[in-house]
Coordinates of C-alpha atoms in Angstrom, one line a residue:
X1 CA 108.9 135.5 93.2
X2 CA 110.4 132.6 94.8
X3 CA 113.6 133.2 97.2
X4 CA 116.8 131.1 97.9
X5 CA 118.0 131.8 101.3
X6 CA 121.2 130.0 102.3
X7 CA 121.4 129.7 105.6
X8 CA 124.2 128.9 107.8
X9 CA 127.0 130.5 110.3
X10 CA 128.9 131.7 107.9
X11 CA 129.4 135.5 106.5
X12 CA 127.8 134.8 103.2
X13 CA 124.7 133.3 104.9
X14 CA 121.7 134.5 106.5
X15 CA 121.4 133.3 110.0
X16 CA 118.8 130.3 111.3
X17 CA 116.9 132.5 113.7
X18 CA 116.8 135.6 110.9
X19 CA 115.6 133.7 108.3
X20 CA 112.9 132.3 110.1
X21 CA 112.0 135.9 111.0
X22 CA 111.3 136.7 107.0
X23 CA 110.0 133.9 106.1
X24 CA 108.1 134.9 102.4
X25 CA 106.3 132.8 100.0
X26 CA 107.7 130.6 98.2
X27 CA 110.9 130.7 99.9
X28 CA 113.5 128.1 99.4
X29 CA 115.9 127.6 102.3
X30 CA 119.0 126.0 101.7
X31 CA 120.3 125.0 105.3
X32 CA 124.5 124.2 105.2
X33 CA 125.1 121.0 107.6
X34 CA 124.4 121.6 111.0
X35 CA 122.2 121.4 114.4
X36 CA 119.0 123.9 113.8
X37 CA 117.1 124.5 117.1
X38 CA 113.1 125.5 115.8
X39 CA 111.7 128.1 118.1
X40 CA 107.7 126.9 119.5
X41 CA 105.0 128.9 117.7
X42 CA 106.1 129.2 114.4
X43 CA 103.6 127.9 111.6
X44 CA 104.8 127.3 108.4
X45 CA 103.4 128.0 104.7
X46 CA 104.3 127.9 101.4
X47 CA 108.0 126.7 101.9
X48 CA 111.0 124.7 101.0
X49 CA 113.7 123.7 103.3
X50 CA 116.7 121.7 101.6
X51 CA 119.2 120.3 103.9
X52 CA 122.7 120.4 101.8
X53 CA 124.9 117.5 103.1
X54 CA 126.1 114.5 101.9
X55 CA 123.3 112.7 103.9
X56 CA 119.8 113.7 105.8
X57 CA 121.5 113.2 109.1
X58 CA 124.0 115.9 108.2
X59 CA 121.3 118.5 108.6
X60 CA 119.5 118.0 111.2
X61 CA 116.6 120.8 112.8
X62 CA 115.3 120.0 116.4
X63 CA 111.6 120.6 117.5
X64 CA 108.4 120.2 115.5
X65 CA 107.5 121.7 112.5
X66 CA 103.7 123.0 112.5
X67 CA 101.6 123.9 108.7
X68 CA 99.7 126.6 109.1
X69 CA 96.0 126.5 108.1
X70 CA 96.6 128.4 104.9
X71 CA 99.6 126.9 103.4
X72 CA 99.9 125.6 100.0
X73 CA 102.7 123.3 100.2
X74 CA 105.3 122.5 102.6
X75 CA 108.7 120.7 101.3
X76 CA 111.1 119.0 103.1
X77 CA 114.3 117.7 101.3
X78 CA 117.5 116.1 102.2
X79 CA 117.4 116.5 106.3
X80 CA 116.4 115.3 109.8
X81 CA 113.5 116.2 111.6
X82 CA 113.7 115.2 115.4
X83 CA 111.3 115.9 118.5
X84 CA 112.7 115.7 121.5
X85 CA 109.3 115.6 123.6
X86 CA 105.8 114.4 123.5
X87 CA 104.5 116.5 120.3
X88 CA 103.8 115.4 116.4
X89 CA 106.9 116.0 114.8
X90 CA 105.1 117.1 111.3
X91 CA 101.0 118.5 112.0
X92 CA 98.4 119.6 110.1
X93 CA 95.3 121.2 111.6
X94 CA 91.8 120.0 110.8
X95 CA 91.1 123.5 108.4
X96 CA 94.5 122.8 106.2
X97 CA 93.9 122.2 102.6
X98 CA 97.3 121.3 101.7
X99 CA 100.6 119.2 100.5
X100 CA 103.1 117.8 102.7
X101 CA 106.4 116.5 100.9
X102 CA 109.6 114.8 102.3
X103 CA 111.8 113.6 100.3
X104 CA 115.5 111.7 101.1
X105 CA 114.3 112.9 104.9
X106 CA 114.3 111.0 108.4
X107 CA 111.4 112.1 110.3
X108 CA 112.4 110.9 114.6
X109 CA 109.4 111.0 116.7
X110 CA 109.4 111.1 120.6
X111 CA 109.0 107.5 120.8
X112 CA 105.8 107.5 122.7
X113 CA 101.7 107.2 121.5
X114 CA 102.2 110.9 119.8
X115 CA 101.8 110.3 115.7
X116 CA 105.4 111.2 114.0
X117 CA 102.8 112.6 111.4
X118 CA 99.6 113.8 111.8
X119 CA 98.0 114.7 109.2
X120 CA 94.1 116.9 109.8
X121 CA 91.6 118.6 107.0
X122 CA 92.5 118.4 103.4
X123 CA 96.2 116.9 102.7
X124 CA 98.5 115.0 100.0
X125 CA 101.1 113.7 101.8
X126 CA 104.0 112.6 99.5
X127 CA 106.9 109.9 101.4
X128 CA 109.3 109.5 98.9
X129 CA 112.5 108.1 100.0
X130 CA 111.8 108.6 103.7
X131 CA 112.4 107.3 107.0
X132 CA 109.5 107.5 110.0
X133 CA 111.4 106.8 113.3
X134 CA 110.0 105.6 117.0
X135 CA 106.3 106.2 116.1
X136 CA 103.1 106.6 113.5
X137 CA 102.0 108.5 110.8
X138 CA 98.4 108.9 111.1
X139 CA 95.6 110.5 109.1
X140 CA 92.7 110.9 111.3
X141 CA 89.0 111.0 111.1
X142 CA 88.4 114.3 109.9
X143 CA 91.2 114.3 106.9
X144 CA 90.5 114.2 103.2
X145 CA 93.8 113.1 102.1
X146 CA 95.6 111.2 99.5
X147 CA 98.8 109.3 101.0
X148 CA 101.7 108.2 98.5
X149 CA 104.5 106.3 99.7
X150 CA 107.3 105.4 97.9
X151 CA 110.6 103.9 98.8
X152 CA 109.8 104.7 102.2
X153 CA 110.2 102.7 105.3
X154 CA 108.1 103.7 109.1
X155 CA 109.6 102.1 112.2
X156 CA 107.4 102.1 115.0
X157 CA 107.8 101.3 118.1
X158 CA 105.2 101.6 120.3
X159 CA 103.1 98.6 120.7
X160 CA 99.2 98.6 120.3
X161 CA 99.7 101.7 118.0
X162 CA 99.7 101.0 114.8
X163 CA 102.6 102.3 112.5
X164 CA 100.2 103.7 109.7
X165 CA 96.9 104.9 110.9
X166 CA 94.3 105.3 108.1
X167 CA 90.8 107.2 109.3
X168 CA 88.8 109.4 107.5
X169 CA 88.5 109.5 103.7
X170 CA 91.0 108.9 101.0
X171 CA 93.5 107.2 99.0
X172 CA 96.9 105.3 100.2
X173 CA 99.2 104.4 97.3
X174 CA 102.0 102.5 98.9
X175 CA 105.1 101.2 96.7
X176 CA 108.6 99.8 97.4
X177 CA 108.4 100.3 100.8
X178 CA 108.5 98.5 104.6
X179 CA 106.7 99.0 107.3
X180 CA 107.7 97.8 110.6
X181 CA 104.3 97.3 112.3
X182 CA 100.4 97.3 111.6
X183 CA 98.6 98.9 108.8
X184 CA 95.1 99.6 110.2
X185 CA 91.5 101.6 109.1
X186 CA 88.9 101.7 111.3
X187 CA 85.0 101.9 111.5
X188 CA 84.8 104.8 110.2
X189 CA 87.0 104.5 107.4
X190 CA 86.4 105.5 103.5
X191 CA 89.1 104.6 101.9
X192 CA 91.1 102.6 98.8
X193 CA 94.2 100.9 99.5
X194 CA 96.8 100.5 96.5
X195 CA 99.5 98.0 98.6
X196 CA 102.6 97.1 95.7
X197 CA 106.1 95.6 96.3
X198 CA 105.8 96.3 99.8
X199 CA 106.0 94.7 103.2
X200 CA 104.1 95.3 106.8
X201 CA 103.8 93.2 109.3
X202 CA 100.0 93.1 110.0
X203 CA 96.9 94.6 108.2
X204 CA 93.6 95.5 109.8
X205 CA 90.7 96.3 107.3
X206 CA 87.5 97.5 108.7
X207 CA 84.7 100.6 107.2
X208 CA 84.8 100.4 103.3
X209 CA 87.7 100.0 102.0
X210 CA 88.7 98.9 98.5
X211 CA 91.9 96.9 99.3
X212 CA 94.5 96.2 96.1
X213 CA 97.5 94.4 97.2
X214 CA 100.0 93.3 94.7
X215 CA 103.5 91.3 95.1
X216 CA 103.6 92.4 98.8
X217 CA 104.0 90.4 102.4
X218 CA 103.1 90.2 105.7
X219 CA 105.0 88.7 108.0
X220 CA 103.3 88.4 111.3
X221 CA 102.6 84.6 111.9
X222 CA 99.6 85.4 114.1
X223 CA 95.9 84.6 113.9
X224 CA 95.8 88.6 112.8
X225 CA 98.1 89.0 110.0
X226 CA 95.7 90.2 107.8
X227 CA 92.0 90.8 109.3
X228 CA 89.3 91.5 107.1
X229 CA 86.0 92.6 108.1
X230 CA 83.0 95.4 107.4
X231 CA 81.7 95.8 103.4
X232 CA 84.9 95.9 101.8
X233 CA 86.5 94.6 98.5
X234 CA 89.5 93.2 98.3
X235 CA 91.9 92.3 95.4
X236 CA 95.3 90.3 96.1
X237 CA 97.8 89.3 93.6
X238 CA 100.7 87.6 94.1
X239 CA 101.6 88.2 98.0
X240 CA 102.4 86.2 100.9
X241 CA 100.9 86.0 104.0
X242 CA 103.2 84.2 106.5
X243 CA 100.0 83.9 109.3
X244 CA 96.2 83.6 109.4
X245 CA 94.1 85.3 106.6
X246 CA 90.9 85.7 108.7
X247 CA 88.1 86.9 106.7
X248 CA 84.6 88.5 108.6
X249 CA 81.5 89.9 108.7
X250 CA 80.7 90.6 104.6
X251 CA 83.9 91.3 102.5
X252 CA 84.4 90.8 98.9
X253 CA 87.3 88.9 98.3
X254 CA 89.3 87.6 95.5
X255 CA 92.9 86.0 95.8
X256 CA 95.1 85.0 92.9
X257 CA 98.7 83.8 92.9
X258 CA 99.1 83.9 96.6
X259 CA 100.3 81.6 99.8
X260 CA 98.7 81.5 103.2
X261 CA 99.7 79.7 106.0
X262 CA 95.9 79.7 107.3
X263 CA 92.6 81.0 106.0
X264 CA 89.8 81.5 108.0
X265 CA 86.3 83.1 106.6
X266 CA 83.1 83.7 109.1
X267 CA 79.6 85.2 108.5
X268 CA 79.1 86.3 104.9
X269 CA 82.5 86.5 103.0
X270 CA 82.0 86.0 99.3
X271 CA 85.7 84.5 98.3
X272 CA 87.2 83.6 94.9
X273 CA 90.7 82.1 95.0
X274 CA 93.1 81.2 92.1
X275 CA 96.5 79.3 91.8
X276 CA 96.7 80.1 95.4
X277 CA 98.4 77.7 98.3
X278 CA 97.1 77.5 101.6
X279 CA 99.8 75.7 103.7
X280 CA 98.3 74.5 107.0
X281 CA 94.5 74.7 107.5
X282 CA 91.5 76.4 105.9
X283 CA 87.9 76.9 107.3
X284 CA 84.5 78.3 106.3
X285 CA 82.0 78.6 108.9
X286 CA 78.3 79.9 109.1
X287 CA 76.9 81.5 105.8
X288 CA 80.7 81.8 103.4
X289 CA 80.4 81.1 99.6
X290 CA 84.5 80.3 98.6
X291 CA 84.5 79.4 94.7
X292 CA 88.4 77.8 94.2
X293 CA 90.7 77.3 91.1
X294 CA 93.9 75.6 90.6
X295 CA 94.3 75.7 94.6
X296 CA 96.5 74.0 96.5
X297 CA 95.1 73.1 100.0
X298 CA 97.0 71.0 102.5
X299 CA 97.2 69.9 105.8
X300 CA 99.4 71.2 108.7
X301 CA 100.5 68.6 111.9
X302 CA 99.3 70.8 114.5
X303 CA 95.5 70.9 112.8
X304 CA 92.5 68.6 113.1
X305 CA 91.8 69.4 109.7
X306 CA 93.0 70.5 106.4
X307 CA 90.0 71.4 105.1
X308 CA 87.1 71.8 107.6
X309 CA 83.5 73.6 106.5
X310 CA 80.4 74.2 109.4
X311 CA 77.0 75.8 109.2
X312 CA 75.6 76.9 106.0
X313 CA 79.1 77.6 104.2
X314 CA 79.5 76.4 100.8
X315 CA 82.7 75.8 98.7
X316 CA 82.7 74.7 95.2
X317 CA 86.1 74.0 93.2
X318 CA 87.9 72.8 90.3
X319 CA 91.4 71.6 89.6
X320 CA 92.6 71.4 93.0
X321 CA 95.6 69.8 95.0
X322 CA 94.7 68.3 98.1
X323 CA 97.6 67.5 100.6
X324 CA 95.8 66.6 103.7
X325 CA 99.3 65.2 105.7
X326 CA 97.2 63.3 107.9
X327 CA 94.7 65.5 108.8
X328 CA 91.1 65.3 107.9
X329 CA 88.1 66.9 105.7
X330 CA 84.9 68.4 107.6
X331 CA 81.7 69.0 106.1
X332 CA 79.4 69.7 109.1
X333 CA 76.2 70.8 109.5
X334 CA 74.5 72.2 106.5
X335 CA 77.5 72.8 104.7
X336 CA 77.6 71.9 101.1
X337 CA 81.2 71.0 99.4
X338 CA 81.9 70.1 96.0
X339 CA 85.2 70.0 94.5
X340 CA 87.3 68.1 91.8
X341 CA 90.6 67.0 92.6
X342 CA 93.7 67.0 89.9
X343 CA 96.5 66.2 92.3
X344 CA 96.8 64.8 95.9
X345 CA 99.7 63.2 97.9
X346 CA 96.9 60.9 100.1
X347 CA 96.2 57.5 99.0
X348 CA 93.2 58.1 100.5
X349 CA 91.7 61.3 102.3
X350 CA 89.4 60.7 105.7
X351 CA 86.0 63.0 105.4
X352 CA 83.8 63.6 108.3
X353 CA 80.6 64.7 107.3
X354 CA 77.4 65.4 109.3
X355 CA 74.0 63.7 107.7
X356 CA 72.7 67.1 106.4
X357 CA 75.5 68.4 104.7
X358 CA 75.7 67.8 100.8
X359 CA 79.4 66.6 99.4
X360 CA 80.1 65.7 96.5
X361 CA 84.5 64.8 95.8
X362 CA 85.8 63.5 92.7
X363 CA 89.4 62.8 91.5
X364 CA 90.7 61.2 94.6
X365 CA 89.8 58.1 97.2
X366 CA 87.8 59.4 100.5
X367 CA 86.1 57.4 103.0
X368 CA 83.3 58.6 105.4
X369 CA 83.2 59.4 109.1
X370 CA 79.8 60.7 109.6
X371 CA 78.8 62.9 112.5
X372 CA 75.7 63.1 113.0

């Protein structure tokens, strides 16, 4: 039967260091606000530890806290976690088959390469209301885990480490929340991705991955705000990407709703796009297929081209905007283009084309530079 253990300095309360000695399962602790120091060694298993102030901060325990390879559950509610050296504030070891929940908590890591979270074997992590601080939370290659974020925010600082680590196989729900650096799966990666109402500043795709982003942002404004690449599937509704969209290798994509500053698609990307706006520059090379609707694509100052396609890459549309600001349309190579036009702020759009590839433009003036 479950216990509630109030712990604190007064009379009427069981002391820090005591209760940690009789530690039972199921135990609720209920810590009074205050500075907890958390003796090394101890391993935690089916427990609850509620801070009781006003705020997390209030209640603060120092150290790390370690689940131990049989535990159930561990809760965390209402405090502050904070590591003082180079050690994961929150682990769980590659045999754990387990839940991990903070709520209303603020997790401070070391501020170093170290994951803030890290997260081994079998594990639902539940973020609800919670604050990562000066580091990652990372679920590594051998975890079989389901992530859920909500409300949540991760601050990392630690460059070339990215804020939410996603290896091994599993699912990421992510709502209503921010994180302050990359998103990133790697090579090895088996995973599907549910990104809503929520903001990051890069994401790195990469093994296969089922990607669904809806109403979210990135903000990065670099050539690697969102990357693409390996067999994965992507869906994206409604988001803004305030860099480069670069799609590789052979991805699945379909976009709907959405503005890009640039696009980019190499190799074999299959891409639908729908009532989307592409703000400065797009380009297909080698063996893309990009089938467009309602799709607004225009020109930026700094770019050659507004539209530019090379090698064997084919785009088809219907009921598109072209706003080429002065810059032109390639069709090079091989490339085959053809597209209908429903609104354009060009009198007249320049189109250099090589002699093999096929075009074929209607709804606006062009005229032809061929390369051959």
């Amino acid at each position: 039967m479950a216990r509630l253990v109030k712990v604190g300095a007064s009379i009427e309360e069981t002391n820090w260091h005591e209760a940690l000695k009789d530690l039972r399962t199921d135990d609720v602790l209920l810590l009074e606000p205050g500075f907890y120091d958390l003796p090394q060694g101890i391993l935690f298993s089916d427990i609850t530890i509620k801070g009781t102030g006003t705020l997390p901060e209030d209640t603060t325990i120092l150290g790390c806290i370690n689940v131990a390879n049989d535990s159930r559950f561990v809760n965390l509610e209402n405090l502050c976690l904070n590591t003082n050296d180079e050690a994961n504030s929150l682990y769980i070891p590659p045999k754990a088959n387990t839940y991990l929940t903070l709520r209303n908590c603020i997790i401070k890591g070391y501020g170093d390469d170290t994951a803030v979270i890290a997260c081994n074997g079998k594990v639902t992590l539940e973020l609800y209301s919670t604050i990562i601080l000066n580091g990652s939370v990372s679920l590594f290659a051998d975890a079989d885990f389901r992530l859920e974020m909500n409300d949540s925010t991760i601050e990392n600082v630690v460059k070339d480490v990215a804020a939410l680590a996603l290896e091994g196989r599993g699912t990421a729900i992510i709502n209503n929340s921010q994180i302050n650096g990359s998103i990133e799966t790697y090579a090895n990666s088996n995973i599907e991705i549910n990104f809503n109402n929520s903001q990051a500043n890069t994401l790195l795709v990469q093994g296969e991955v089922w990607l669904n982003m809806l109403n979210s942002e990135l903000s990065f404004q670099d050539d690697t705000c969102l990357y693409i690449t390996d067999r994965t599937w992507v869906n994206i509704v409604g988001c803004n990407f305030k860099g480069c969209v670069y799609l590789d290798s052979k991805p699945h994509v379909i976009i709907q709703n959405s503005q890009i500053d640039r696009l980019i698609g190499v190799n074999e990307v299959q891409l639908t796009i729908i009532n989307s706006l592409i703000l400065s520059h797009t380009d297909f090379q080698d063996k893309v297929k990009c089938s467009a609707r309602q799709t607004t694509f225009n020109g930026g100052l700094e770019y050659q081209y507004f539209l530019a396609l090379g090698d064997d890459a084919e785009f088809e549309g219907r009921d598109l905007i072209f706003n080429s600001n002065g810059a032109h349309l390639a069709v090079k190579d091989s490339a085959k283009l053809s597209a209908s036009v429903i609104a354009t702020s060009d009198e007249e759009i320049t189109v250099e084309r090589s002699y093999e590839a096929k075009f074929k433009l209607l709804g606006m003036k062009w005229i032809t530079k061929e390369n051959n």
